[in-house]
Amino acid sequence: MLQGKKILIGITGSISAYKIPLLVRLLVKEGAEVRIIMTRMAREFVTPLTLSTLSGNPVYTDFFDKDDGSWHSHVDLGNWADLYLIAPVSATTMGKMVNGIADNLLVATYLAAKCPVYFAPAMDVDMFHHNSTQSNIKTLVDYGNQQIEPEVGELASGLVGAGRLQEPESILQVIKSHFEKKKAFDGVKVLITAGPTFEAIDPVRFIGNFSSGKMGYALAHAFAEEGALVDLISGPVSVEVEHPGIKLTSIVSAAEMKNAVDTKVNDADIIIMAAAVADYTPEQPSTNKIKKKDNELVVKLKPTADILKSVGKTKSNQQILVGFALETNNELENAKNKLRTKNLDLIVLNSLNEKGAGFGFDTNKVTFIDATGNVTSFDLKSKTAVARDILNKIESLRKNKND
Ligand code: CTP
């Protein structure tokens, strides 16, 4: 079942660490390859010898091996794993994960890992319910990690409540269903536009905007993770594509973006226009660099083609078309108008009035408006988490279309 799957387990200091050797045994029996990182504190609760014997691999705690001077690379371990399970995870380690405090191998590997991360908190009931712990758990989930919630029961302290690490058999089930899960967008073709466009004034100057491309790239990664074949058409940005399921086409101007969309749009099942496309472009860009003069400079602009609107006109009944709206006033009303005039299935409204949301930030606060008039507002969250919300919404729109 888990044949050949590479599972990395991070163990922190908690009484419940005693359950991990049993979990390692179950995983190995299922055919998984298991490697283990322990914090110093974890070694007080369960021995590395037990774990290395059961996993058949050395157990890591430090960046260096004092005996032979070898270096344990957190990057290599993070790249090796198909899944990183941090269990039990203490309140301290969650605090470090949230704040990027990589002062041990376990947390450094968490920051370097490209695979899905599951974390299973285990601690006393009052610690678990403390606002700090709950807020750290929420942040970790917002960052895209999956929580294996603790059970309610009798705790080592004698108190009764939530905080018990799930039994090894239950954790095994979570890991098995992770690998069994059919991906929601397997083979579905998704076309995404992202980033700004730059409109040339002369060979060295342009009119652009502050779009970072982060939202569009987060969407591309979310869909690729769920098995989609993603065509990403992007303006000039500094974010990078990190998934083999994403095919990147780089463009500069609105006209180039339109050409790229036109050649790919008929083939797409889902089209998401997250780009901040220039609405105007210089009517006649100068072929030579414009020289400085004493009088004012007037650059005459002409409108660009509205790519989203033209796709809305020609889209088929089966295609799902999603647009973004960035508004500063009459937000909901303007977004609803765009949804209607551009013939969209869904519009994602960003507000520039929200602190921490919009251009350049890693977070966003959005409202969804769909073609049936449903309006859903979300809290401020990471663009990765917003991308997942958009993906889930599109999944339900697709179900409704196919029913
Ligand atoms: N868009 C597009 N082509 C353009 C302009 C915008 O495809 N030439 C798309 C954007 O990718 C976004 C949506 O249209 O999904 C909304 O963009 P926005 O600039 O908010 O709206 P506009 O229709 O341009 O209206 P305005 O700027 O007046 O608000």
Coordinates of C-alpha atoms and ligand atoms in Angstrom, one line a residue, residues 193 254 257 272-279 304-309 322-327 338 342 347, ligand 1:
T193 CA -2.8 34.6 -16.1
A254 CA -1.1 43.2 -22.6
M257 CA -0.8 38.2 -23.0
I272 CA -8.6 32.1 -14.2
M273 CA -7.5 35.6 -15.0
A274 CA -5.5 36.8 -12.0
A275 CA -3.2 39.1 -14.0
A276 CA -3.2 42.9 -13.5
V277 CA -3.5 43.7 -17.2
A278 CA -2.8 47.3 -18.3
D279 CA -6.0 49.0 -19.4
T304 CA -5.9 47.6 -24.6
A305 CA -8.2 44.7 -25.4
D306 CA -10.1 43.4 -22.3
I307 CA -8.9 39.8 -22.4
L308 CA -11.3 38.5 -19.8
K309 CA -14.3 40.1 -21.6
V322 CA -13.0 33.2 -13.2
G323 CA -11.9 36.9 -13.0
F324 CA -10.5 39.1 -10.3
A325 CA -11.6 42.5 -9.3
L326 CA -9.5 45.1 -7.5
E327 CA -11.7 47.8 -6.2
K338 CA -17.9 42.9 -13.8
K342 CA -17.7 39.8 -18.5
I347 CA -15.3 36.8 -9.5
Ligands
CTP1 N1 -8.5 42.0 -17.3 C1 -8.2 41.5 -18.6 N2 -7.8 42.3 -19.6 C2 -7.7 43.6 -19.4 C3 -8.0 44.2 -18.1 C4 -8.4 43.3 -17.1 O1 -8.3 40.3 -18.8 N3 -7.3 44.4 -20.4 C5 -9.0 41.1 -16.3 C6 -8.1 41.0 -15.1 O2 -7.2 39.9 -15.2 C7 -9.1 40.7 -14.0 C8 -10.3 41.4 -14.4 O3 -10.2 41.7 -15.8 O4 -9.4 39.3 -13.9 C9 -10.6 42.7 -13.7 O5 -9.7 43.6 -13.9 P1 -9.8 45.1 -13.3 O6 -8.7 45.9 -13.7 O7 -10.2 45.1 -11.9 O8 -11.2 45.6 -14.1 P2 -11.4 46.3 -15.4 O9 -12.4 45.6 -16.1 O10 -10.1 46.6 -16.1 O11 -12.1 47.7 -14.8 P3 -11.5 48.9 -14.0 O12 -10.0 48.9 -14.1 O13 -12.2 50.0 -14.5 O14 -11.9 48.6 -12.5

